[in-house]
mmCIF file of C-alpha atoms in Angstrom:
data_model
loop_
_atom_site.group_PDB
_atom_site.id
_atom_site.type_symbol
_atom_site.label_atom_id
_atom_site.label_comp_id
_atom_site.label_asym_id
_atom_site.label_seq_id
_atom_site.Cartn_x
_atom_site.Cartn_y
_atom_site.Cartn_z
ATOM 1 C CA UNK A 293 -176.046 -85.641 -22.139
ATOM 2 C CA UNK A 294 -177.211 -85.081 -18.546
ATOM 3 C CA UNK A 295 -180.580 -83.888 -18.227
ATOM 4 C CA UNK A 296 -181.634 -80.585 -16.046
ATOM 5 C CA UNK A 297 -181.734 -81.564 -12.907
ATOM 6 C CA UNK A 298 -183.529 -78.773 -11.540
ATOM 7 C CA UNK A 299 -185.803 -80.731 -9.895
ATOM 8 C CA UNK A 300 -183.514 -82.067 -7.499
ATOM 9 C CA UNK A 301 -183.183 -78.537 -6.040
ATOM 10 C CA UNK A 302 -185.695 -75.736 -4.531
ATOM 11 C CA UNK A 303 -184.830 -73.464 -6.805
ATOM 12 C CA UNK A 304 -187.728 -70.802 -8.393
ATOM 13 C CA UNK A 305 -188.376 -70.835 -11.420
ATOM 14 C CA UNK A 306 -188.507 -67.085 -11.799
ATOM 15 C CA UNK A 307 -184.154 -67.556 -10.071
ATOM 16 C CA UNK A 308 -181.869 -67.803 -12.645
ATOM 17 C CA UNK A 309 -178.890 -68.808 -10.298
ATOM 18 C CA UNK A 310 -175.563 -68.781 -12.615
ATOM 19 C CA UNK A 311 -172.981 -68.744 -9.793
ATOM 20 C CA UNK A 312 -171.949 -72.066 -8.806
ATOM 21 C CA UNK A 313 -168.333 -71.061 -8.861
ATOM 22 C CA UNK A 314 -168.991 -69.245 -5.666
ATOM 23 C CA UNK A 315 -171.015 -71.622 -4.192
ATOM 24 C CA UNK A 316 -173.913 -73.864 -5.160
ATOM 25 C CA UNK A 317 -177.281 -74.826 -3.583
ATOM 26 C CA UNK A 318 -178.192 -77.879 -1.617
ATOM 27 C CA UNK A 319 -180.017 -80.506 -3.158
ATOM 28 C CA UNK A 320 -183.746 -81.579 -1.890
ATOM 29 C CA UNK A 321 -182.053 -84.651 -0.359
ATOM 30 C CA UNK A 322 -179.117 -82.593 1.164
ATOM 31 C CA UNK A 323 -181.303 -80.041 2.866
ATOM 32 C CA UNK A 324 -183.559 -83.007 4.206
ATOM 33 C CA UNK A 325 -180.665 -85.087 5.609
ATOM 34 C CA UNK A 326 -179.055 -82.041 7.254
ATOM 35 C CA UNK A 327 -182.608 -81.182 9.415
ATOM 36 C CA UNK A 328 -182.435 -85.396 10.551
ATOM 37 C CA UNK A 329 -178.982 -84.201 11.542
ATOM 38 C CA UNK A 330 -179.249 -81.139 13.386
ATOM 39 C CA UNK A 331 -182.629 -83.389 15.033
ATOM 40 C CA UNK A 332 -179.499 -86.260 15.849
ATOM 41 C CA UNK A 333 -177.371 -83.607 17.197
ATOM 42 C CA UNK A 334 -180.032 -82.680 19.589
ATOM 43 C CA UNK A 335 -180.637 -86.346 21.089
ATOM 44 C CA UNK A 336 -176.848 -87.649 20.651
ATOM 45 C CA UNK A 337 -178.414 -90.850 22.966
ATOM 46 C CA UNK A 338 -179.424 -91.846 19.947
ATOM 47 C CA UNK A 339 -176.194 -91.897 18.186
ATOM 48 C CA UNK A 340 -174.497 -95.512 17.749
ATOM 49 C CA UNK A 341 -170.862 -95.719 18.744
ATOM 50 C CA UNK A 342 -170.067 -96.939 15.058
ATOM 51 C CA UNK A 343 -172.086 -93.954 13.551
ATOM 52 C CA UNK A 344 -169.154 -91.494 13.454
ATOM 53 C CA UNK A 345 -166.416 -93.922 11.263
ATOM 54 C CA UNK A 346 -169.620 -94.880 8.985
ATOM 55 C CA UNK A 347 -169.669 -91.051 8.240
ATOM 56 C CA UNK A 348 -165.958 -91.101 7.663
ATOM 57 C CA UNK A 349 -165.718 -93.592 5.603
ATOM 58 C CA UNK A 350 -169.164 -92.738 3.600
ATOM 59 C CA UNK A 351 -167.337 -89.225 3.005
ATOM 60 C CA UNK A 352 -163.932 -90.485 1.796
ATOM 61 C CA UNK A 353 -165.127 -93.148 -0.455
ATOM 62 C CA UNK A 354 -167.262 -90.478 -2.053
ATOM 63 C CA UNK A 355 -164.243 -88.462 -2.288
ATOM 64 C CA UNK A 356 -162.128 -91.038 -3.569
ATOM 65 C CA UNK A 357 -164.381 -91.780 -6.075
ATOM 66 C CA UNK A 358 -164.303 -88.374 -7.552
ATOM 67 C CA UNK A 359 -161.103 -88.841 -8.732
ATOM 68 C CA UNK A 360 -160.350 -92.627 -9.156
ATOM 69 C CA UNK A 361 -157.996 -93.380 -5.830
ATOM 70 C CA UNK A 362 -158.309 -95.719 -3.193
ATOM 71 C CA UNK A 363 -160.495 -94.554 -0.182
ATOM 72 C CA UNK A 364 -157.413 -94.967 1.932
ATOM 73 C CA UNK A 365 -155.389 -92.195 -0.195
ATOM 74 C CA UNK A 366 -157.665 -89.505 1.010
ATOM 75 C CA UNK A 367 -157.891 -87.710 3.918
ATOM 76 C CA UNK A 368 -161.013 -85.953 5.810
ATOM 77 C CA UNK A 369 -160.083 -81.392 6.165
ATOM 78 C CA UNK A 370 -161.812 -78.512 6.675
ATOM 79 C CA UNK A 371 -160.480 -76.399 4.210
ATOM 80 C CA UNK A 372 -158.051 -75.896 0.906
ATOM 81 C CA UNK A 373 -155.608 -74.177 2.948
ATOM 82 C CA UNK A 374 -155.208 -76.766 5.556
ATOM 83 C CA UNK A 375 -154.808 -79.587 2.781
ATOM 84 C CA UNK A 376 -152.016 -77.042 1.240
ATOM 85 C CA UNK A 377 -150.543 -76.744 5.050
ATOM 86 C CA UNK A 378 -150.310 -80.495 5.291
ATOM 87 C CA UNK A 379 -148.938 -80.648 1.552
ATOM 88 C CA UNK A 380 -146.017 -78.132 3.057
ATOM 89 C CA UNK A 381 -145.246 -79.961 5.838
ATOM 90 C CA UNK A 382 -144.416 -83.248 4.137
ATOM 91 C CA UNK A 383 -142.882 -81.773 1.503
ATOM 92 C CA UNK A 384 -139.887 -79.868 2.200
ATOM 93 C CA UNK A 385 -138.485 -77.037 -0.883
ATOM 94 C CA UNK A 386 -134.613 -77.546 -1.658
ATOM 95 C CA UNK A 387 -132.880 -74.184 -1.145
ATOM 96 C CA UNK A 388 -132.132 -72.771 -4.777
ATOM 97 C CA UNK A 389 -135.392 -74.083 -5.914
ATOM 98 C CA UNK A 390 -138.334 -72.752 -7.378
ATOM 99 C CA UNK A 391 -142.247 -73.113 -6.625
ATOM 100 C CA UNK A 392 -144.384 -72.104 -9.877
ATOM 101 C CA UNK A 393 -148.213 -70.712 -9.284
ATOM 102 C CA UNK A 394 -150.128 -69.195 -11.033
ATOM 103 C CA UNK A 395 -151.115 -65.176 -11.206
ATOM 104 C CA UNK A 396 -154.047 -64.076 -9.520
ATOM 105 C CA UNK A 397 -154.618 -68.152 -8.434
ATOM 106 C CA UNK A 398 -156.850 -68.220 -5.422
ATOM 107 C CA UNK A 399 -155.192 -67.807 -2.486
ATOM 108 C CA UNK A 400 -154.694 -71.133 -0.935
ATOM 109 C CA UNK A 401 -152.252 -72.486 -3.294
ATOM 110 C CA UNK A 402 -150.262 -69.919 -3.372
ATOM 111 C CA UNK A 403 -149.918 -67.892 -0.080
ATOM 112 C CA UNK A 404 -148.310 -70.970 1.916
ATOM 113 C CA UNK A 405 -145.482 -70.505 -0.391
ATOM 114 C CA UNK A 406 -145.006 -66.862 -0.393
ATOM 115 C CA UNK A 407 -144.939 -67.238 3.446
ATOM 116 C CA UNK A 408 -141.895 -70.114 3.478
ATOM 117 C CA UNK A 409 -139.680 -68.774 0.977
ATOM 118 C CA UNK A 410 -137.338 -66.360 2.205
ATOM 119 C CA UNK A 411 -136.689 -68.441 5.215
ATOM 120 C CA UNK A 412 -136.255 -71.447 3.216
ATOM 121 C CA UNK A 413 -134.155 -70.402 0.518
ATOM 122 C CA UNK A 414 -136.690 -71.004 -2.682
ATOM 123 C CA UNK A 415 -138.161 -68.457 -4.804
ATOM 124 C CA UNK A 416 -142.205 -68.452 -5.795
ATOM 125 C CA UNK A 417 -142.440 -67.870 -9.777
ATOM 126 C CA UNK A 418 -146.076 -66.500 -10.505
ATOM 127 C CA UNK A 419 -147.026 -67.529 -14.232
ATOM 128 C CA UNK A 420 -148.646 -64.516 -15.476
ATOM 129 C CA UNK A 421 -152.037 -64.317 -16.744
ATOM 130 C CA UNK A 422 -151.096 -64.961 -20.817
ATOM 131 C CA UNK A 423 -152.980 -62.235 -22.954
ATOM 132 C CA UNK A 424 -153.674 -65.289 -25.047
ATOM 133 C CA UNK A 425 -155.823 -66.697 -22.477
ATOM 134 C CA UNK A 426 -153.582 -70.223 -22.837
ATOM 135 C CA UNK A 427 -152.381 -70.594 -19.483
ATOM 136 C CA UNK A 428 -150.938 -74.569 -20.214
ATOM 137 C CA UNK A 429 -148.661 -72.990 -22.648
ATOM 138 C CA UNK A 430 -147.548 -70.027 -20.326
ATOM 139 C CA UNK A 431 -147.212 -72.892 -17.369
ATOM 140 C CA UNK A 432 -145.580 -75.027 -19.341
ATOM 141 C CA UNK A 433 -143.334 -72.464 -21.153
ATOM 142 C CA UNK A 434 -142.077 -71.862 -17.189
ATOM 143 C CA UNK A 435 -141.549 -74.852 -16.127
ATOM 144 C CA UNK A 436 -139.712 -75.640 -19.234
ATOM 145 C CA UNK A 437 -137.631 -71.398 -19.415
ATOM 146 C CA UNK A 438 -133.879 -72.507 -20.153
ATOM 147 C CA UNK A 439 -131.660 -71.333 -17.308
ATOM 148 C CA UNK A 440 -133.655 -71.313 -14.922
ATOM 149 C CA UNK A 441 -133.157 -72.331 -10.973
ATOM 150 C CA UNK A 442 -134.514 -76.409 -11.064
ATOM 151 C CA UNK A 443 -138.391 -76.990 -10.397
ATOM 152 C CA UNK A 444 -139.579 -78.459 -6.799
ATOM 153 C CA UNK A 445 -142.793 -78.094 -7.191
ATOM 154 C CA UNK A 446 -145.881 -76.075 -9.094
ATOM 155 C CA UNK A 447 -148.971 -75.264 -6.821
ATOM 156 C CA UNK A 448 -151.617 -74.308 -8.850
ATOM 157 C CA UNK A 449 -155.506 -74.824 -9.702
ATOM 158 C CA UNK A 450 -156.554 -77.022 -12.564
ATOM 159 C CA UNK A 451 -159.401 -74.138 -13.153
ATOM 160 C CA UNK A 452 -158.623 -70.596 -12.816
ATOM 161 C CA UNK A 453 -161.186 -69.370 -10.624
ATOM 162 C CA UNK A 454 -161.304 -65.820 -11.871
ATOM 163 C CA UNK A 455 -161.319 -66.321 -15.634
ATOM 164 C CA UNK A 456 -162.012 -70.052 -15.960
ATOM 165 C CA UNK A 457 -158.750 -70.549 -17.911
ATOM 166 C CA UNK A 458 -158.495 -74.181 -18.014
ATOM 167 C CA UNK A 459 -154.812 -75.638 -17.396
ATOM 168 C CA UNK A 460 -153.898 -79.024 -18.907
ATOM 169 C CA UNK A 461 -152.777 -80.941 -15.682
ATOM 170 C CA UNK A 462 -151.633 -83.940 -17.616
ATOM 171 C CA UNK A 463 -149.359 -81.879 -19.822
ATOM 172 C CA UNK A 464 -148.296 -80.290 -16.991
ATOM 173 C CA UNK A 465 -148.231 -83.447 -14.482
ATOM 174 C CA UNK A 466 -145.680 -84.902 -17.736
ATOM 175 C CA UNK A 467 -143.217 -81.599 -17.709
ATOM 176 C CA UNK A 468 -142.935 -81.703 -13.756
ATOM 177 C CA UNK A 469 -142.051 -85.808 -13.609
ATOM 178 C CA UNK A 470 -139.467 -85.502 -16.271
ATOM 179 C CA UNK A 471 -137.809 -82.733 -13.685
ATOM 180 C CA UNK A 472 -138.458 -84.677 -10.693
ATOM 181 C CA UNK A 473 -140.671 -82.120 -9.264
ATOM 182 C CA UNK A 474 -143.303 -82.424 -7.082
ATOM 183 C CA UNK A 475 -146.876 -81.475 -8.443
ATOM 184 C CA UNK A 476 -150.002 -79.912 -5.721
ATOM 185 C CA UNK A 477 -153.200 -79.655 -7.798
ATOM 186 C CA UNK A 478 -156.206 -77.267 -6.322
ATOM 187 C CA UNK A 479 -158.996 -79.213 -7.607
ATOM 188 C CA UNK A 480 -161.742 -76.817 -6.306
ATOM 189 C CA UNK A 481 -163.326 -75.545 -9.962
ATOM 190 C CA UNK A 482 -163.138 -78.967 -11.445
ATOM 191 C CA UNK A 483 -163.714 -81.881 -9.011
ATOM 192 C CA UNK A 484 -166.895 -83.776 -10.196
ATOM 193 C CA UNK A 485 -167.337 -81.913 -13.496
ATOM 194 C CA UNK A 486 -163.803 -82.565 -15.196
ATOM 195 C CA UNK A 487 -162.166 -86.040 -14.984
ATOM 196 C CA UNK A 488 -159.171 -85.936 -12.478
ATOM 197 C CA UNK A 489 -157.301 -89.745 -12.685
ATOM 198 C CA UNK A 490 -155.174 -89.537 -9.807
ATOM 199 C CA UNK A 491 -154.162 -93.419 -10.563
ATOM 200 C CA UNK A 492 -152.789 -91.622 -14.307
ATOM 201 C CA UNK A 493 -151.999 -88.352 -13.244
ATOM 202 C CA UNK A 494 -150.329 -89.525 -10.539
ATOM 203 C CA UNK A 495 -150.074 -85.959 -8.249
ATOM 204 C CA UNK A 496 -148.500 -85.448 -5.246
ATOM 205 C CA UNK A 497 -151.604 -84.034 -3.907
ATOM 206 C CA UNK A 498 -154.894 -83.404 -4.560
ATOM 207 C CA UNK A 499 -157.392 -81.092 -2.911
ATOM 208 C CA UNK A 500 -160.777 -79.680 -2.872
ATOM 209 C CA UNK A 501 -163.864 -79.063 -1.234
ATOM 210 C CA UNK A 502 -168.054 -79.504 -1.218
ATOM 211 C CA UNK A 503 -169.609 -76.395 -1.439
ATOM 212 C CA UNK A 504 -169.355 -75.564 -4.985
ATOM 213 C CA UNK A 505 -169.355 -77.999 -7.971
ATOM 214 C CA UNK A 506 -169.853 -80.312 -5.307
ATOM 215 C CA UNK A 507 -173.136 -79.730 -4.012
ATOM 216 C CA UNK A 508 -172.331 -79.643 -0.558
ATOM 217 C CA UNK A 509 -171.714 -77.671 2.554
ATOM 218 C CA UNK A 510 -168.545 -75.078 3.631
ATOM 219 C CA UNK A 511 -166.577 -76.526 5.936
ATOM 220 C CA UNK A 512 -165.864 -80.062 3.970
ATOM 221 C CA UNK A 513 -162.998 -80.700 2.257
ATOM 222 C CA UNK A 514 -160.486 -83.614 0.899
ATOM 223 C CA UNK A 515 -157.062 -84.217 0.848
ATOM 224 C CA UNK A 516 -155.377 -86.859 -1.910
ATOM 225 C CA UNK A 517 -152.150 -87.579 -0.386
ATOM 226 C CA UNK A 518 -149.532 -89.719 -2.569
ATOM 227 C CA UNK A 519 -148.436 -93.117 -0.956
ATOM 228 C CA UNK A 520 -145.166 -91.729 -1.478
ATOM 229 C CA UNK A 521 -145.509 -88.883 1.089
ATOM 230 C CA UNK A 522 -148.497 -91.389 3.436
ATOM 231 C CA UNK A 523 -145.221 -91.357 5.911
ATOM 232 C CA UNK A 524 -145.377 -87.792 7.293
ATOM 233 C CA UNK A 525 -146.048 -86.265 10.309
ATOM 234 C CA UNK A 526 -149.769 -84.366 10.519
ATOM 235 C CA UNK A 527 -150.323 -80.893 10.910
ATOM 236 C CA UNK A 528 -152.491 -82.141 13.469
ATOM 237 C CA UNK A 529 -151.868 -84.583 16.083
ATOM 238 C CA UNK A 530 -155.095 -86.137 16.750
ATOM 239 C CA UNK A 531 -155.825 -89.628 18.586
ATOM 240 C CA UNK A 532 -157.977 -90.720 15.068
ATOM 241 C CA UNK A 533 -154.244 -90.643 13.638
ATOM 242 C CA UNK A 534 -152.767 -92.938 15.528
ATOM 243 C CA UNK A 535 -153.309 -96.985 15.921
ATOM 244 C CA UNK A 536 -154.716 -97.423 19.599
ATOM 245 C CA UNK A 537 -155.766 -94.262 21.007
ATOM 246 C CA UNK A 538 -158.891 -94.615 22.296
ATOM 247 C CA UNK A 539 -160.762 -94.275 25.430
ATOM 248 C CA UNK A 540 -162.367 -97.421 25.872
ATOM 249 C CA UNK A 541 -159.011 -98.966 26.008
ATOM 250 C CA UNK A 542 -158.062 -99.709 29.820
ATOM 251 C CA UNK A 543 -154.759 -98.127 28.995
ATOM 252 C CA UNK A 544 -155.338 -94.973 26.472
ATOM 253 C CA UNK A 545 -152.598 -94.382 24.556
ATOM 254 C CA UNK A 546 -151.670 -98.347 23.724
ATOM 255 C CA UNK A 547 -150.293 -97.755 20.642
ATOM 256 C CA UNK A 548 -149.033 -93.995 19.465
ATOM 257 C CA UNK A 549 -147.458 -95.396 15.705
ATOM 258 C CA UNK A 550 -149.579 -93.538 13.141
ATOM 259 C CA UNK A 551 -151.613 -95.189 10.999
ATOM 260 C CA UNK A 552 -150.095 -96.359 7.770
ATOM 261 C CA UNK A 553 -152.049 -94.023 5.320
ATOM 262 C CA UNK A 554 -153.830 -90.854 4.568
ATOM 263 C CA UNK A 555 -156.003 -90.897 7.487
ATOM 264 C CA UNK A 556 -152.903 -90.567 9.998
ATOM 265 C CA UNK A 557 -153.514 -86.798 7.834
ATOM 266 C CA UNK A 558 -157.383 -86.369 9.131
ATOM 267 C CA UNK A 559 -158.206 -83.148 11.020
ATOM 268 C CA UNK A 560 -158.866 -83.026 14.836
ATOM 269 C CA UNK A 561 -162.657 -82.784 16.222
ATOM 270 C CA UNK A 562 -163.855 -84.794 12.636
ATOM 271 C CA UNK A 563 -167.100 -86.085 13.977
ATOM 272 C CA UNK A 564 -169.484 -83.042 11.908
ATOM 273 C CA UNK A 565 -172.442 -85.589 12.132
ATOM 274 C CA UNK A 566 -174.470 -82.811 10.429
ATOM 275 C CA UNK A 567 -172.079 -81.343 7.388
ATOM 276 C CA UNK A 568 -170.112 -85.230 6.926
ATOM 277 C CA UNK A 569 -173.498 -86.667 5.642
ATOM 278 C CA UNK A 570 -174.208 -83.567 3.645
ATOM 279 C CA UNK A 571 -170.828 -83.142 1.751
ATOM 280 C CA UNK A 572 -170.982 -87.185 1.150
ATOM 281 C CA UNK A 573 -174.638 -86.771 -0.422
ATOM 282 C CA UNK A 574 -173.718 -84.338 -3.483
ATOM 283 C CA UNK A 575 -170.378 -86.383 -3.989
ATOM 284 C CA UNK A 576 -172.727 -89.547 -4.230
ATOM 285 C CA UNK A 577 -174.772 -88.285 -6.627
ATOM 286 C CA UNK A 578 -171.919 -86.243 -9.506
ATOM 287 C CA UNK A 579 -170.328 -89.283 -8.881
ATOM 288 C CA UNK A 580 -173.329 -91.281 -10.204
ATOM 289 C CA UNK A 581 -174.135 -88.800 -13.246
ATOM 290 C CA UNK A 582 -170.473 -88.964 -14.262
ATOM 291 C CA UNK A 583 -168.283 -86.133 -14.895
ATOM 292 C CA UNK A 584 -168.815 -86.447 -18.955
ATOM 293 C CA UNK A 585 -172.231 -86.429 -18.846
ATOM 294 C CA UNK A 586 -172.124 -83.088 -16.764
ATOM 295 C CA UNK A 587 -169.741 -81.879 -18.787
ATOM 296 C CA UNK A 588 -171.688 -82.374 -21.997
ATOM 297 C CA UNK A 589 -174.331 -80.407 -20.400
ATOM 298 C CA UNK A 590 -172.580 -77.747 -18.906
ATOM 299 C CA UNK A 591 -170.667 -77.287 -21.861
ATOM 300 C CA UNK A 592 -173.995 -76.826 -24.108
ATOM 301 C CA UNK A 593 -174.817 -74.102 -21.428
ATOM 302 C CA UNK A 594 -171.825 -71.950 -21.795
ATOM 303 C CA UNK A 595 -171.376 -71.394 -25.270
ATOM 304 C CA UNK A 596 -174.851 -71.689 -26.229
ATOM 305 C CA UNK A 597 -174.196 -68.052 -23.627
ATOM 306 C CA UNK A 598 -170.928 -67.291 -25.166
ATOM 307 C CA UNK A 599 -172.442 -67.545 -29.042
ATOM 308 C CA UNK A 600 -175.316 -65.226 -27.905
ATOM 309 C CA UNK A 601 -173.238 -62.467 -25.972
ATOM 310 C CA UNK A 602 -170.483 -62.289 -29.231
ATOM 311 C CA UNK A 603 -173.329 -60.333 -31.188
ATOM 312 C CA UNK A 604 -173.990 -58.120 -28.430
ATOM 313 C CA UNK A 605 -169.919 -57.358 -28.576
ATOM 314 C CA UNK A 606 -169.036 -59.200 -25.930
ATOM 315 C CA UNK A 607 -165.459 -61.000 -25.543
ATOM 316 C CA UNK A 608 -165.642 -64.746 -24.312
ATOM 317 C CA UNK A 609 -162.338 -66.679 -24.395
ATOM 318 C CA UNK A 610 -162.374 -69.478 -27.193
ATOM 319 C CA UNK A 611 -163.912 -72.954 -26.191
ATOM 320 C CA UNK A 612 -160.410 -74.645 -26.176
ATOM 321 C CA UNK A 613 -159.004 -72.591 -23.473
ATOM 322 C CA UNK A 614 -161.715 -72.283 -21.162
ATOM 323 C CA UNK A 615 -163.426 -75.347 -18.881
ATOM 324 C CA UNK A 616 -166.736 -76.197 -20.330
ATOM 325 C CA UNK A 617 -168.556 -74.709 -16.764
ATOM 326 C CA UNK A 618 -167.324 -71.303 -17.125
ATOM 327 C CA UNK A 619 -167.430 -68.443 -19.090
ATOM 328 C CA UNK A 620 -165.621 -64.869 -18.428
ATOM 329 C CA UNK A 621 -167.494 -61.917 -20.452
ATOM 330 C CA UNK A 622 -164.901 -59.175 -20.711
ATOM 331 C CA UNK A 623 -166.409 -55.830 -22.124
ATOM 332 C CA UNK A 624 -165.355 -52.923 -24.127
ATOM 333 C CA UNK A 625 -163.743 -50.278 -21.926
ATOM 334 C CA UNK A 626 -164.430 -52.391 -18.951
ATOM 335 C CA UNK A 627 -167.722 -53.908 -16.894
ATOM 336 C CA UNK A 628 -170.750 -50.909 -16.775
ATOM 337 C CA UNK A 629 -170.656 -49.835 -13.262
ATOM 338 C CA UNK A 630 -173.577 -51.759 -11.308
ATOM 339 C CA UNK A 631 -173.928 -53.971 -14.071
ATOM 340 C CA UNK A 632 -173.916 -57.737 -11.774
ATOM 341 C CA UNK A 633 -176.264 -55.828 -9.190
ATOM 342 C CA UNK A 634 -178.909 -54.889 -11.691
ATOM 343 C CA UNK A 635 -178.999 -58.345 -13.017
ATOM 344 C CA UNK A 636 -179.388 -59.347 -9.372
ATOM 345 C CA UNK A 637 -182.235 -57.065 -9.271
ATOM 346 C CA UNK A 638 -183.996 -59.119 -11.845
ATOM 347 C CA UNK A 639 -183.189 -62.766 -10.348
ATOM 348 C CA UNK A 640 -180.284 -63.315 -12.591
ATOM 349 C CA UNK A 641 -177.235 -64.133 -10.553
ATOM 350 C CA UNK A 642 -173.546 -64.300 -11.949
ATOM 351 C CA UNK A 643 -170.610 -62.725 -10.274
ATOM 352 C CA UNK A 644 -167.668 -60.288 -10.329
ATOM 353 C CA UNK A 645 -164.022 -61.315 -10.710
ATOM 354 C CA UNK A 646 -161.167 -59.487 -11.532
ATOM 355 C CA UNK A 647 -162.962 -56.868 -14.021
ATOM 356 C CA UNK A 648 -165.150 -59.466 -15.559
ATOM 357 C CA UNK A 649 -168.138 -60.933 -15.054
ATOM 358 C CA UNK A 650 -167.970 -64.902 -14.772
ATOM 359 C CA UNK A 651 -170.847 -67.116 -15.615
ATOM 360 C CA UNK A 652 -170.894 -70.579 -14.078
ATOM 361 C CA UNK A 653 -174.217 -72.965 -14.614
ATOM 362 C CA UNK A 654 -174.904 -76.320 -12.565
ATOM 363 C CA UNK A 655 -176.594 -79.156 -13.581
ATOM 364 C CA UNK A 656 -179.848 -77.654 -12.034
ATOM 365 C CA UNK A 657 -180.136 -74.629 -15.274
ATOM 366 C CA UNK A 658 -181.668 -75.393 -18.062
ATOM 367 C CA UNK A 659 -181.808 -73.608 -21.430
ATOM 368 C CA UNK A 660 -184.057 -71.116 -20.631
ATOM 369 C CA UNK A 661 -181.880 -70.091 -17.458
ATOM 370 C CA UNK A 662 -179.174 -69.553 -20.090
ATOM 371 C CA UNK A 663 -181.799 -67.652 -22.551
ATOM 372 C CA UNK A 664 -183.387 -65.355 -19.838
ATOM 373 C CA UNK A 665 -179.368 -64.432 -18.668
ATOM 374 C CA UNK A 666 -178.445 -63.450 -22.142
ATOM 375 C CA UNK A 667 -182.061 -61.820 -22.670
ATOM 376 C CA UNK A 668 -181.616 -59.584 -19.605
ATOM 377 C CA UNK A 669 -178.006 -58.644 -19.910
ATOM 378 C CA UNK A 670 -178.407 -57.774 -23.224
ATOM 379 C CA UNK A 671 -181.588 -54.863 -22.593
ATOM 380 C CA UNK A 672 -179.309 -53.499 -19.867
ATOM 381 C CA UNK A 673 -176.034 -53.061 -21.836
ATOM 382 C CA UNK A 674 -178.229 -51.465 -24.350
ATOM 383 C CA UNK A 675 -180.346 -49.900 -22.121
#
């Protein structure tokens, strides 16, 4: 199991930071490579002409990494809804069809979809939140409903980001092949700390961003694009897309063909010499810790919560249908009013969503982060 690595961080000791789900803090390293940066910025005669595609390249084999593709499979966005944009454009929705996601999902994955349909001719079936708290049997029971208009594609998150529900994307990857359907995965709540195998999963697409398992900044984000759909137009028509656009060329645009994979999908104005190097530095190092190892730890960290908070008549969802990084408390007649803020109050920091209060450790809390939480909550419910 991976050791705290709280040392890695400038964290207090008196901050009991639980939130990582909204976003996480920047390693030593991070924080020290992004002041060089902003220095670089401010004397770009120092910048080498080859700096900019070593930054690229750093970032996308980082990303790749993360979820076993090829470097040239991924490609360099600012944001979950632009990879989800780009994911639309290439992917057209047969009239008559439908497009599963998931209730409450975040909003990226799903409000593309909504905004196509009735022009398109598809209909968007939202999965409901399953009282169970099994949302791969409620996807897959949908996917699967007899009668039903055919399947073109399901948009949803791997993690739900309110509840941590955790959704079995190989199950799910299986049901959506054997209907030919297309399959979008929001990767943002498990990138780094749950094993994604694009190379056995084999997604259409694949999307998240840095700044919270992945220890980086906002702003930085990745886009898994199946060779299948590599042959698409952009959603941005940039000069990095294309084969021989550049200025040093006597004649600039030499060649306009796009590039023959995922980069041809790159965003415009790329070169973030300050953020690129940040995003690739936290990806470096889950990548070298291994998503089991984190895991392991992470998953020691939640229920060793969830086991304490039961006594104190708390409801946690069972260990099978939650990721091992999260934890939802749901309480008796609903949350105490003020109940997140007074924890604040005391250093303790966890967060609101949808009614509950969701708990989500990093590798940088330790036991006694975990301890003190349950310590403090507990004298305020009572108290």
């Amino acid at each position: 199991m991976l050791p705290s690595q709280r040392a890695l961080f400038e964290i207090p000791r008196q901050i009991c930071y639980l939130n990582a789900a909204s976003y996480s803090p920047l390693p030593l390293r991070t924080l020290e490579a992004g002041r060089a940066a902003v220095l670089r910025k401010g004397t770009p005669w120092t910048i080498e002409a080859s700096f900019a595609n070593q930054q690229h390249e750093r970032a996308r084999l980082a990303a790749a990494r993360l979820i076993n593709a090829e470097a040239a499979d991924i490609a360099l966005i600012p944001s979950v809804s632009y990879g989800v944009a780009t994911a639309a454009k290439l992917l057209p929705i047969a009239r008559g069809t439908r497009v599963i996601v998931l209730e409450n999902d975040h909003s990226s994955p799903v409000l593309e979809w909504h905004t196509r349909a009735e022009a398109e001719g598809f209909a968007v079936e939202t999965v409901r939140q399953p009282d169970d708290g099994d949302w791969t049997s409620a996807v897959l029971a949908a996917i699967e409903r007899s009668g039903a208009p055919p399947v073109s594609l399901a948009s949803i998150s791997s993690v739900h980001w309110s509840d941590g529900g955790l959704i079995d994307v190989d199950k799910v990857g299986t049901a959506l092949r054997q209907r030919s359907a297309a399959f979008l995965v929001d990767a943002t709540q498990s990138t780094g700390v749950l094993t994604i195998d694009v190379k056995r999963l084999d997604p259409d697409f694949v999307i998240f961003p840095t700044y919270k398992w992945l220890l980086g900044p906002y702003g930085r984000a990745f886009l898994y694009v199946a060779k299948r759909h590599q042959g698409g137009i952009p959603l941005e028509q940039t000069a990095s897309g294309r084969r021989n656009v550049r200025a040093e060329n006597a004649v600039y645009f030499t060649d306009v063909s796009y590039v023959g994979d995922a980069r041809r999908f790159d965003m415009g104005e790329r070169d973030h010499f300050i953020s690129m190097e940040m995003a690739s530095i936290g990806m470096e190092m889950m990548v070298g810790w291994g998503a089991p190892a984190i895991a392991q730890r992470l998953t020691m960290l939640t229920e060793r919560i969830a086991q304490a908070v039961r006594s104190i008549g708390v409801h946690v969802p069972e260990p099978h249908l939650r990721a091992p990084h999260m934890v939802s408390l749901a309480f008796k007649g609903g949350m105490p009013a003020g109940l997140v803020e007074g924890l604040a109050s005391e250093g303790v920091y966890v967060a609101t969503r949808l009614g509950r209060m969701r708990v989500s450790p990093h590798v940088y809390n330790d036991e006694a982060d975990a301890d003190r939480f349950v310590e403090v909550l507990t004298r305020r419910l009572r108290g």
